[in-house]
Amino acid sequence: MEVESNNKRSTNGARHSSHSPAGSDSKESSVERELNGEIQAVELNGSGHSNGHIKKPLPVEDGRIKRKAKRLIQRQNSGSGGSPNQTNGNGVAAAAAGAAAPPLAINGILPSPGGYVVPHRRWKNSRRSRNLARGRGLPKKGGAGGKGVWGLPGSEALAEVYEDENDPNYDSECNDRNVELREVITEITPEEFFKLAEPIVLEYYEHGDPHEVALSFDEILQGPLREHITSILVEIAMDHKDSQREMTSVLISDLYGRVITGKDIEKGFNMLLANLPDLILDTPEAPTMLGNFMARAVADDCIPPKFVVKAEEELRSLELGEHAEQALRRADSLLHKQVWAHLDNVWGMGGPLRPVKTITKQMELLLKEYISSRDVAEAQRCLRALEVPHYHHELVYEAIVMTLESLSQTTEEAMCELLKQLDLTCLVLPAGMEQGFMRVFDDMADIVLDVPLAYIILDRFVERCNRAGFLTDKIINNVPSRGRKRFVSEGDGGHVKPATLPMRD
């Protein structure tokens, strides 16, 4: 009876405290009350008895009870036996001799081994293991486990690709685990190397930068193919003009010591000497050109002078033919002089590098040869060989002046036909044609002093060219006409009448 009365008193006291408006913990949940240490177990004097509790009186300030923050006290298990003096999550001392009592669950959540219980909302998205009886409370599988998760950071790079043998796209040969991969460098043939080198050389003719050519050759060049560089450069240059041949000689000199050696250049020239019968089919002047290339290489210190003599001796032993002998004889004749300065212009001077007077003189010789032969194709070839497209207006000017000075209708017909063909082949652009005619119109005051009938012949020639259909409206509208000077009567002393006469009343 006495025990029951005590239980009733404690129950009534609990109800009274829970409904008391003065208690600050009335608004707290059961979990928070338990966390705040509503019940505190205090171990007295190190004894293992659990019924020896003393509730300390709470301090009172200004008529209010000041509660202290209380913490749960729980000693960790030491070894397998555990400590006899422990408190559970509710603060009740668990006295068990020789074994630790299991902790009590709060709302179905077991406390951690440290004794701290995480509130329910903090457990919502926690990755910690719920199984506290096993493990250390670390994330499941290091954060890589579970369905629909991203996995361990960096695991995508270490994951092995699974290959299904039943897959229709499965290739047993490609997916063989016993295959050993090695780097294989394929060697290109001289024919393939020629196809790769030709665009590089043609581009060099446009920009004229030997350094760019050397970098391009370094990318595609292999050891055994170095001796083919000289032969490829010379073969391509034979199909071009003298200016490109001059650039090729400069390129060989610049590549010497960087991409190719003197032995490579000698082997290249020997290959060209052996291949001369085939080169003559496309370029009849190939022996002379090859002799010029060899002499220029000797002058540029790329090969020694004895190469020509040595090649002649090998020529007699190998019997390469008369074409190779002609090329060596040409090189020997150019090197016969002790001073090799003339070899710098062995290909002549390029079009823009020549003086204007020299180009004008060559154009006059071209027109005179055309008048005598009437060969339009030869005249066009000679004009292309000059390589001065910006100066073609000079040819038109010289052709018209030569027509005015000839006083012959035959020359007028020939010059009209030449200018017509030059316009049809676009060898002379319309702008150059207009500039040539306009220069003649501007100089008519000086031309008429030497040719009194210049205006009459010019009108007739312009009319003939207009019927041929290659003159523009600008040329026709600007044709000059010499007006007749009117004189006053003889009594005025032969003075020229003024341009305007005053009006009389």
Short mmCIF file of C-alpha atoms in Angstrom, two decimals:
data_model
loop_
_atom_site.label_atom_id
_atom_site.label_comp_id
_atom_site.label_asym_id
_atom_site.label_seq_id
_atom_site.Cartn_x
_atom_site.Cartn_y
_atom_site.Cartn_z
CA MET A 1 0.00 0.00 0.00
CA GLU A 2 2.77 2.32 0.79
CA VAL A 3 4.39 1.66 -2.60
CA GLU A 4 1.14 2.30 -4.44
CA SER A 5 0.65 5.59 -2.61
CA ASN A 6 4.12 6.66 -3.60
CA ASN A 7 3.41 5.80 -7.25
CA LYS A 8 0.20 7.81 -7.16
CA ARG A 9 1.97 10.75 -5.65
CA SER A 10 4.63 10.65 -8.36
CA THR A 11 1.95 10.36 -11.04
CA ASN A 12 0.00 13.27 -9.70
CA GLY A 13 3.14 15.26 -9.38
CA ALA A 14 4.01 14.56 -12.99
CA ARG A 15 0.55 15.61 -14.14
CA HIS A 16 0.70 18.74 -12.05
CA SER A 17 4.09 19.64 -13.45
CA SER A 18 2.99 18.95 -17.00
CA HIS A 19 -0.06 21.17 -16.68
CA SER A 20 1.63 23.85 -14.68
CA PRO A 21 1.59 27.15 -16.64
CA ALA A 22 4.70 28.39 -14.89
CA GLY A 23 6.89 25.58 -16.21
CA SER A 24 8.89 26.61 -19.21
CA ASP A 25 9.07 23.03 -20.45
CA SER A 26 5.32 22.67 -20.96
CA LYS A 27 5.62 23.71 -24.60
CA GLU A 28 8.51 21.33 -25.31
CA SER A 29 8.04 17.96 -26.94
CA SER A 30 8.80 14.74 -25.17
CA VAL A 31 11.99 14.21 -27.23
CA GLU A 32 13.29 17.69 -26.38
CA ARG A 33 12.50 17.22 -22.70
CA GLU A 34 14.38 14.02 -22.72
CA LEU A 35 17.26 15.66 -24.60
CA ASN A 36 17.37 18.61 -22.20
CA GLY A 37 17.82 16.16 -19.40
CA GLU A 38 14.52 16.25 -17.61
CA ILE A 39 15.72 13.22 -15.64
CA GLN A 40 19.34 13.29 -14.57
CA ALA A 41 21.25 10.39 -13.20
CA VAL A 42 24.04 11.26 -10.87
CA GLU A 43 26.50 8.71 -9.69
CA LEU A 44 27.30 9.15 -6.03
CA ASN A 45 30.75 8.46 -4.57
CA GLY A 46 31.63 5.99 -7.33
CA SER A 47 29.25 3.34 -5.85
CA GLY A 48 27.44 0.97 -8.22
CA HIS A 49 24.00 1.54 -6.56
CA SER A 50 21.38 3.08 -8.81
CA ASN A 51 18.88 4.08 -6.12
CA GLY A 52 21.06 6.70 -4.51
CA HIS A 53 19.86 9.90 -6.21
CA ILE A 54 19.96 13.38 -4.85
CA LYS A 55 18.05 16.13 -6.58
CA LYS A 56 19.82 19.40 -6.13
CA PRO A 57 17.59 22.37 -5.41
CA LEU A 58 17.18 24.72 -8.31
CA PRO A 59 18.34 28.31 -7.83
CA VAL A 60 15.62 30.91 -7.39
CA GLU A 61 15.99 34.39 -8.74
CA ASP A 62 13.25 37.05 -8.57
CA GLY A 63 10.69 34.46 -7.71
CA ARG A 64 11.45 32.36 -10.79
CA ILE A 65 13.18 29.04 -10.93
CA LYS A 66 16.29 29.17 -13.08
CA ARG A 67 16.95 25.88 -14.72
CA LYS A 68 20.40 24.82 -15.73
CA ALA A 69 21.13 23.05 -18.94
CA LYS A 70 21.62 19.41 -18.25
CA ARG A 71 23.53 16.94 -20.32
CA LEU A 72 23.19 13.26 -20.67
CA ILE A 73 26.05 11.39 -19.05
CA GLN A 74 26.98 8.01 -20.37
CA ARG A 75 30.25 6.28 -20.24
CA GLN A 76 31.42 4.38 -23.26
CA ASN A 77 31.85 0.67 -23.02
CA SER A 78 35.37 -0.36 -22.19
CA GLY A 79 36.13 -3.66 -23.83
CA SER A 80 33.48 -6.31 -24.02
CA GLY A 81 32.42 -6.28 -20.38
CA GLY A 82 31.38 -2.67 -20.26
CA SER A 83 31.22 -0.35 -17.22
CA PRO A 84 28.89 -1.13 -14.35
CA ASN A 85 27.97 2.53 -13.86
CA GLN A 86 26.10 3.82 -16.92
CA THR A 87 23.03 5.88 -17.65
CA ASN A 88 20.66 5.34 -20.54
CA GLY A 89 19.04 7.89 -22.82
CA ASN A 90 16.33 8.71 -20.27
CA GLY A 91 18.86 9.49 -17.57
CA VAL A 92 18.02 6.39 -15.43
CA ALA A 93 21.03 4.58 -14.05
CA ALA A 94 21.33 1.05 -15.32
CA ALA A 95 22.89 -1.03 -12.57
CA ALA A 96 23.85 -4.42 -13.80
CA ALA A 97 26.66 -6.39 -12.28
CA GLY A 98 29.20 -7.52 -14.94
CA ALA A 99 27.18 -6.49 -18.05
CA ALA A 100 25.93 -3.21 -19.54
CA ALA A 101 22.23 -2.71 -19.93
CA PRO A 102 21.02 -2.00 -23.47
CA PRO A 103 20.18 1.64 -24.15
CA LEU A 104 16.59 2.71 -24.34
CA ALA A 105 15.10 3.89 -27.62
CA ILE A 106 13.55 7.33 -27.95
CA ASN A 107 10.66 7.36 -30.45
CA GLY A 108 12.11 4.26 -32.09
CA ILE A 109 15.57 5.84 -32.52
CA LEU A 110 18.49 4.31 -30.73
CA PRO A 111 21.11 6.68 -29.33
CA SER A 112 24.58 6.68 -30.83
CA PRO A 113 27.50 5.05 -28.99
CA GLY A 114 28.48 8.53 -27.79
CA GLY A 115 25.17 8.90 -26.01
CA TYR A 116 23.80 11.77 -28.12
CA VAL A 117 20.42 11.37 -29.79
CA VAL A 118 19.88 13.35 -32.98
CA PRO A 119 16.42 14.90 -33.32
CA HIS A 120 14.02 13.39 -35.81
CA ARG A 121 14.41 16.09 -38.49
CA ARG A 122 18.16 15.80 -38.41
CA TRP A 123 17.84 12.11 -39.19
CA LYS A 124 15.67 12.76 -42.24
CA ASN A 125 18.35 12.87 -44.96
CA SER A 126 21.22 11.53 -42.94
CA ARG A 127 23.44 9.02 -44.69
CA ARG A 128 24.62 7.49 -41.44
CA SER A 129 23.87 3.86 -40.86
CA ARG A 130 20.68 3.16 -38.87
CA ASN A 131 22.10 -0.07 -37.62
CA LEU A 132 23.83 1.14 -34.47
CA ALA A 133 24.32 -2.29 -33.13
CA ARG A 134 26.86 -2.89 -35.90
CA GLY A 135 29.45 -0.64 -37.50
CA ARG A 136 30.76 2.75 -36.49
CA GLY A 137 27.94 4.90 -37.76
CA LEU A 138 29.74 5.83 -41.00
CA PRO A 139 27.87 6.46 -44.29
CA LYS A 140 26.70 3.33 -46.01
CA LYS A 141 29.42 1.92 -48.29
CA GLY A 142 31.35 5.14 -48.08
CA GLY A 143 28.51 7.05 -49.75
CA ALA A 144 28.50 4.77 -52.79
CA GLY A 145 25.71 2.41 -51.89
CA GLY A 146 21.99 2.51 -52.27
CA LYS A 147 19.65 2.64 -55.20
CA GLY A 148 19.53 5.77 -57.32
CA VAL A 149 22.60 7.41 -55.81
CA TRP A 150 25.52 8.92 -57.72
CA GLY A 151 28.06 6.60 -56.19
CA LEU A 152 31.48 7.26 -54.73
CA PRO A 153 33.11 10.43 -56.17
CA GLY A 154 35.46 9.46 -58.98
CA SER A 155 34.01 5.97 -59.34
CA GLU A 156 32.85 6.69 -62.88
CA ALA A 157 36.48 6.87 -64.02
CA LEU A 158 37.40 3.59 -62.33
CA ALA A 159 34.35 1.64 -63.39
CA GLU A 160 35.05 -1.19 -65.74
CA VAL A 161 33.01 -1.35 -68.91
CA TYR A 162 30.96 -4.47 -68.97
CA GLU A 163 30.81 -6.10 -72.35
CA ASP A 164 28.07 -8.55 -73.02
CA GLU A 165 29.07 -11.40 -75.28
CA ASN A 166 25.42 -11.84 -76.31
CA ASP A 167 25.31 -8.29 -77.64
CA PRO A 168 24.94 -8.34 -81.46
CA ASN A 169 27.57 -5.57 -81.67
CA TYR A 170 30.08 -7.53 -79.59
CA ASP A 171 33.34 -8.11 -81.46
CA SER A 172 35.47 -10.84 -79.96
CA GLU A 173 38.58 -9.79 -81.93
CA CYS A 174 38.47 -6.14 -80.83
CA ASN A 175 37.57 -6.98 -77.22
CA ASP A 176 40.19 -9.62 -76.69
CA ARG A 177 41.91 -9.02 -73.37
CA ASN A 178 45.15 -10.60 -74.57
CA VAL A 179 45.80 -8.04 -77.31
CA GLU A 180 48.95 -5.96 -76.88
CA LEU A 181 48.87 -2.54 -78.57
CA ARG A 182 52.06 -1.06 -79.97
CA GLU A 183 52.81 2.14 -81.87
CA VAL A 184 53.46 1.46 -85.54
CA ILE A 185 54.92 4.19 -87.76
CA THR A 186 54.14 3.56 -91.40
CA GLU A 187 56.77 4.50 -93.95
CA ILE A 188 55.57 6.44 -96.97
CA THR A 189 56.80 5.78 -100.47
CA PRO A 190 58.60 8.39 -102.64
CA GLU A 191 55.44 8.74 -104.75
CA GLU A 192 53.35 9.52 -101.67
CA PHE A 193 56.01 11.92 -100.43
CA PHE A 194 55.89 13.76 -103.77
CA LYS A 195 52.11 14.22 -103.39
CA LEU A 196 52.60 15.63 -99.88
CA ALA A 197 55.49 17.92 -100.85
CA GLU A 198 53.98 19.41 -104.02
CA PRO A 199 51.34 21.58 -102.25
CA ILE A 200 54.03 22.83 -99.87
CA VAL A 201 56.25 23.97 -102.75
CA LEU A 202 53.35 25.57 -104.66
CA GLU A 203 52.35 27.47 -101.54
CA TYR A 204 55.94 28.62 -101.16
CA TYR A 205 55.72 30.19 -104.61
CA GLU A 206 52.89 32.33 -103.24
CA HIS A 207 54.29 33.48 -99.88
CA GLY A 208 58.05 33.02 -100.45
CA ASP A 209 58.84 32.05 -96.83
CA PRO A 210 61.53 29.31 -96.64
CA HIS A 211 61.07 28.99 -92.86
CA GLU A 212 57.47 27.87 -93.34
CA VAL A 213 58.59 25.26 -95.88
CA ALA A 214 61.19 23.90 -93.45
CA LEU A 215 58.56 23.51 -90.71
CA SER A 216 56.20 21.75 -93.11
CA PHE A 217 58.92 19.32 -94.23
CA ASP A 218 59.81 18.53 -90.62
CA GLU A 219 56.25 17.30 -90.03
CA ILE A 220 56.14 14.85 -92.95
CA LEU A 221 59.82 14.05 -93.44
CA GLN A 222 61.39 10.70 -92.66
CA GLY A 223 65.07 9.81 -92.74
CA PRO A 224 65.31 7.84 -96.03
CA LEU A 225 63.30 10.47 -97.93
CA ARG A 226 65.67 13.41 -97.41
CA GLU A 227 67.52 12.72 -100.63
CA HIS A 228 64.26 13.07 -102.59
CA ILE A 229 63.68 16.70 -101.54
CA THR A 230 66.11 18.21 -104.08
CA SER A 231 64.76 16.13 -106.95
CA ILE A 232 61.16 17.05 -106.08
CA LEU A 233 61.93 20.78 -105.86
CA VAL A 234 63.75 20.82 -109.21
CA GLU A 235 61.10 18.76 -111.00
CA ILE A 236 58.33 21.10 -109.85
CA ALA A 237 60.38 24.21 -110.74
CA MET A 238 60.95 22.96 -114.30
CA ASP A 239 57.22 23.34 -114.99
CA HIS A 240 57.19 26.98 -113.84
CA LYS A 241 58.74 30.30 -114.77
CA ASP A 242 62.25 31.61 -114.23
CA SER A 243 61.13 33.56 -111.17
CA GLN A 244 59.90 30.33 -109.50
CA ARG A 245 63.18 28.62 -110.47
CA GLU A 246 65.07 31.43 -108.78
CA MET A 247 62.93 30.93 -105.67
CA THR A 248 63.66 27.18 -105.82
CA SER A 249 67.42 27.80 -105.88
CA VAL A 250 67.04 30.09 -102.86
CA LEU A 251 64.95 27.42 -101.08
CA ILE A 252 67.58 24.72 -101.64
CA SER A 253 70.21 27.04 -100.20
CA ASP A 254 68.04 27.79 -97.13
CA LEU A 255 67.18 24.13 -96.47
CA TYR A 256 70.86 23.16 -96.63
CA GLY A 257 72.15 22.44 -93.14
CA ARG A 258 68.72 22.46 -91.58
CA VAL A 259 66.59 19.88 -93.35
CA ILE A 260 68.98 18.36 -95.89
CA THR A 261 72.74 17.90 -96.08
CA GLY A 262 75.23 18.22 -98.91
CA LYS A 263 75.15 14.44 -99.47
CA ASP A 264 71.37 14.57 -99.82
CA ILE A 265 71.65 17.32 -102.44
CA GLU A 266 74.23 15.32 -104.40
CA LYS A 267 72.04 12.23 -104.35
CA GLY A 268 69.10 14.33 -105.50
CA PHE A 269 71.01 15.69 -108.50
CA ASN A 270 72.18 12.16 -109.38
CA MET A 271 68.56 11.03 -109.38
CA LEU A 272 67.68 13.92 -111.71
CA LEU A 273 70.51 13.05 -114.09
CA ALA A 274 69.26 9.47 -114.27
CA ASN A 275 65.66 10.65 -114.80
CA LEU A 276 66.43 13.19 -117.55
CA PRO A 277 65.04 11.08 -120.44
CA ASP A 278 61.59 11.22 -118.79
CA LEU A 279 61.86 14.91 -117.87
CA ILE A 280 62.65 15.89 -121.46
CA LEU A 281 59.25 14.59 -122.57
CA ASP A 282 57.52 17.33 -120.55
CA THR A 283 60.30 19.96 -120.55
CA PRO A 284 62.54 19.92 -123.63
CA GLU A 285 64.98 22.35 -121.95
CA ALA A 286 65.42 20.13 -118.89
CA PRO A 287 69.20 19.47 -119.41
CA THR A 288 69.99 23.18 -119.55
CA MET A 289 67.80 23.91 -116.52
CA LEU A 290 69.38 21.10 -114.53
CA GLY A 291 72.85 22.42 -115.37
CA ASN A 292 71.79 25.86 -114.10
CA PHE A 293 70.50 24.35 -110.86
CA MET A 294 73.74 22.45 -110.27
CA ALA A 295 75.91 25.50 -111.00
CA ARG A 296 73.77 27.65 -108.68
CA ALA A 297 74.05 25.02 -105.90
CA VAL A 298 77.85 25.08 -106.25
CA ALA A 299 77.85 28.89 -106.11
CA ASP A 300 75.70 28.78 -102.94
CA ASP A 301 78.20 26.37 -101.28
CA CYS A 302 75.64 23.59 -101.04
CA ILE A 303 77.76 21.06 -102.97
CA PRO A 304 81.52 21.11 -103.78
CA PRO A 305 82.73 22.02 -107.30
CA LYS A 306 84.26 18.57 -107.72
CA PHE A 307 80.72 17.16 -107.84
CA VAL A 308 80.49 18.10 -111.53
CA VAL A 309 83.79 16.36 -112.38
CA LYS A 310 82.88 13.36 -110.25
CA ALA A 311 79.50 13.14 -111.92
CA GLU A 312 81.13 13.15 -115.35
CA GLU A 313 83.32 10.20 -114.35
CA GLU A 314 80.32 8.30 -113.02
CA LEU A 315 78.45 9.23 -116.19
CA ARG A 316 81.01 7.49 -118.34
CA SER A 317 80.89 4.39 -116.15
CA LEU A 318 77.10 4.23 -115.85
CA GLU A 319 76.35 5.42 -119.38
CA LEU A 320 73.40 7.62 -118.41
CA GLY A 321 73.06 9.16 -121.85
CA GLU A 322 73.73 12.28 -123.84
CA HIS A 323 71.12 14.34 -121.96
CA ALA A 324 72.95 13.95 -118.67
CA GLU A 325 76.23 14.78 -120.42
CA GLN A 326 74.65 17.96 -121.80
CA ALA A 327 73.50 19.02 -118.30
CA LEU A 328 76.96 18.46 -116.80
CA ARG A 329 78.60 20.31 -119.67
CA ARG A 330 76.25 23.25 -119.05
CA ALA A 331 77.15 23.33 -115.35
CA ASP A 332 80.86 23.08 -116.13
CA SER A 333 80.68 25.99 -118.56
CA LEU A 334 78.98 28.19 -115.96
CA LEU A 335 81.57 27.25 -113.34
CA HIS A 336 84.53 27.71 -115.69
CA LYS A 337 84.92 31.32 -114.65
CA GLN A 338 86.71 31.96 -111.40
CA VAL A 339 84.17 34.59 -110.33
CA TRP A 340 80.74 33.11 -109.70
CA ALA A 341 78.90 36.36 -109.09
CA HIS A 342 77.13 36.01 -112.42
CA LEU A 343 75.46 32.83 -111.14
CA ASP A 344 73.30 34.91 -108.82
CA ASN A 345 71.37 35.95 -111.95
CA VAL A 346 71.53 32.59 -113.70
CA TRP A 347 67.73 32.62 -113.93
CA GLY A 348 67.60 36.28 -114.88
CA MET A 349 65.98 39.01 -112.90
CA GLY A 350 62.36 38.67 -111.92
CA GLY A 351 59.73 40.88 -113.54
CA PRO A 352 59.23 43.38 -110.70
CA LEU A 353 62.99 43.49 -110.04
CA ARG A 354 63.95 44.62 -113.53
CA PRO A 355 64.21 48.30 -114.45
CA VAL A 356 61.28 49.90 -116.26
CA LYS A 357 63.42 50.76 -119.27
CA THR A 358 64.42 47.13 -119.68
CA ILE A 359 60.80 45.96 -119.59
CA THR A 360 59.76 48.66 -122.09
CA LYS A 361 62.55 47.67 -124.46
CA GLN A 362 61.51 44.01 -124.31
CA MET A 363 57.92 44.96 -125.07
CA GLU A 364 59.04 46.94 -128.15
CA LEU A 365 61.00 43.92 -129.39
CA LEU A 366 57.97 41.75 -128.76
CA LEU A 367 55.74 43.99 -130.92
CA LYS A 368 58.28 44.22 -133.74
CA GLU A 369 58.63 40.44 -133.81
CA TYR A 370 54.85 40.09 -133.91
CA ILE A 371 54.48 42.49 -136.84
CA SER A 372 56.98 40.47 -138.83
CA SER A 373 55.65 37.01 -137.89
CA ARG A 374 51.96 37.66 -137.04
CA ASP A 375 52.19 34.87 -134.44
CA VAL A 376 49.73 35.81 -131.69
CA ALA A 377 50.50 32.73 -129.55
CA GLU A 378 54.21 33.54 -129.46
CA ALA A 379 53.47 37.14 -128.52
CA GLN A 380 51.27 35.96 -125.66
CA ARG A 381 53.95 33.56 -124.44
CA CYS A 382 56.57 36.31 -124.44
CA LEU A 383 54.23 38.63 -122.58
CA ARG A 384 53.62 36.01 -119.88
CA ALA A 385 57.35 35.41 -119.60
CA LEU A 386 57.86 39.06 -118.67
CA GLU A 387 55.78 38.47 -115.49
CA VAL A 388 54.65 42.08 -115.19
CA PRO A 389 50.82 41.96 -115.18
CA HIS A 390 50.71 45.36 -113.49
CA TYR A 391 52.64 46.90 -116.41
CA HIS A 392 50.61 45.54 -119.36
CA HIS A 393 49.24 49.01 -120.04
CA GLU A 394 52.70 49.85 -121.37
CA LEU A 395 52.26 47.20 -124.11
CA VAL A 396 48.96 48.78 -125.18
CA TYR A 397 50.57 52.22 -125.25
CA GLU A 398 53.54 51.05 -127.33
CA ALA A 399 51.25 49.17 -129.74
CA ILE A 400 49.12 52.28 -130.44
CA VAL A 401 52.14 54.58 -130.83
CA MET A 402 53.78 52.09 -133.20
CA THR A 403 50.56 52.01 -135.22
CA LEU A 404 50.44 55.82 -135.46
CA GLU A 405 54.08 56.00 -136.54
CA SER A 406 53.81 53.25 -139.17
CA LEU A 407 51.18 55.04 -141.34
CA SER A 408 50.12 51.62 -142.60
CA GLN A 409 46.71 50.00 -142.58
CA THR A 410 48.35 46.56 -142.45
CA THR A 411 49.96 47.44 -139.12
CA GLU A 412 46.62 48.77 -137.90
CA GLU A 413 44.94 45.45 -138.67
CA ALA A 414 47.71 43.44 -137.00
CA MET A 415 47.71 45.54 -133.84
CA CYS A 416 43.91 45.45 -133.64
CA GLU A 417 43.98 41.65 -133.88
CA LEU A 418 46.67 41.41 -131.19
CA LEU A 419 44.81 43.65 -128.74
CA LYS A 420 41.60 41.73 -129.39
CA GLN A 421 43.24 38.38 -128.57
CA LEU A 422 44.89 39.80 -125.46
CA ASP A 423 41.48 40.99 -124.27
CA LEU A 424 39.75 37.68 -125.06
CA THR A 425 42.37 35.66 -123.17
CA CYS A 426 42.26 38.14 -120.26
CA LEU A 427 46.00 38.51 -120.51
CA VAL A 428 45.44 42.26 -120.54
CA LEU A 429 42.67 43.32 -118.20
CA PRO A 430 40.10 45.98 -119.20
CA ALA A 431 41.64 48.38 -116.70
CA GLY A 432 45.04 47.99 -118.36
CA MET A 433 43.49 48.46 -121.79
CA GLU A 434 41.77 51.67 -120.72
CA GLN A 435 44.93 52.99 -119.08
CA GLY A 436 46.97 52.37 -122.25
CA PHE A 437 44.49 54.22 -124.50
CA MET A 438 44.11 57.10 -122.05
CA ARG A 439 47.89 57.55 -121.92
CA VAL A 440 47.93 57.88 -125.72
CA PHE A 441 45.10 60.42 -125.60
CA ASP A 442 47.02 62.50 -123.06
CA ASP A 443 50.24 62.46 -125.16
CA MET A 444 48.63 63.29 -128.50
CA ALA A 445 49.88 66.90 -128.30
CA ASP A 446 53.48 65.59 -128.36
CA ILE A 447 52.87 62.72 -130.81
CA VAL A 448 51.32 64.99 -133.42
CA LEU A 449 54.57 66.96 -133.61
CA ASP A 450 56.31 63.88 -135.03
CA VAL A 451 53.28 62.44 -136.84
CA PRO A 452 51.06 65.22 -138.31
CA LEU A 453 48.36 62.72 -139.31
CA ALA A 454 48.22 61.20 -135.83
CA TYR A 455 44.65 62.36 -135.09
CA ILE A 456 43.30 60.95 -138.36
CA ILE A 457 45.05 57.60 -137.87
CA LEU A 458 43.93 57.47 -134.22
CA ASP A 459 40.27 58.02 -135.17
CA ARG A 460 40.49 55.28 -137.79
CA PHE A 461 42.22 52.85 -135.40
CA VAL A 462 39.73 53.47 -132.58
CA GLU A 463 36.85 52.89 -134.98
CA ARG A 464 38.42 49.59 -136.12
CA CYS A 465 38.91 48.45 -132.52
CA ASN A 466 35.36 49.45 -131.66
CA ARG A 467 34.06 47.21 -134.45
CA ALA A 468 36.21 44.40 -133.00
CA GLY A 469 34.24 44.83 -129.76
CA PHE A 470 36.85 45.16 -127.02
CA LEU A 471 36.73 48.90 -126.29
CA THR A 472 34.72 50.35 -123.45
CA ASP A 473 32.47 53.39 -123.59
CA LYS A 474 34.98 55.38 -121.55
CA ILE A 475 37.63 55.00 -124.26
CA ILE A 476 35.25 55.92 -127.09
CA ASN A 477 33.90 59.00 -125.31
CA ASN A 478 37.38 60.34 -124.52
CA VAL A 479 38.85 60.14 -128.04
CA PRO A 480 40.48 63.56 -128.71
CA SER A 481 39.80 65.56 -131.87
CA ARG A 482 42.00 68.33 -133.21
CA GLY A 483 39.88 71.37 -134.06
CA ARG A 484 40.74 73.66 -137.01
CA LYS A 485 42.19 77.05 -135.93
CA ARG A 486 40.35 80.01 -137.38
CA PHE A 487 42.29 83.24 -138.21
CA VAL A 488 41.05 86.79 -138.71
CA SER A 489 41.52 88.68 -141.93
CA GLU A 490 44.99 89.44 -143.18
CA GLY A 491 44.74 93.08 -142.10
CA ASP A 492 44.67 92.04 -138.45
CA GLY A 493 48.20 90.73 -138.66
CA GLY A 494 47.30 87.06 -138.46
CA HIS A 495 46.24 87.08 -134.81
CA VAL A 496 44.18 84.18 -133.55
CA LYS A 497 40.58 85.03 -132.76
CA PRO A 498 39.66 84.91 -129.11
CA ALA A 499 37.57 82.06 -127.86
CA THR A 500 34.59 84.38 -127.20
CA LEU A 501 33.62 87.49 -129.10
CA PRO A 502 32.00 90.43 -127.31
CA MET A 503 28.38 91.08 -128.15
CA ARG A 504 27.61 94.35 -129.85
CA ASP A 505 24.48 96.41 -129.22
#
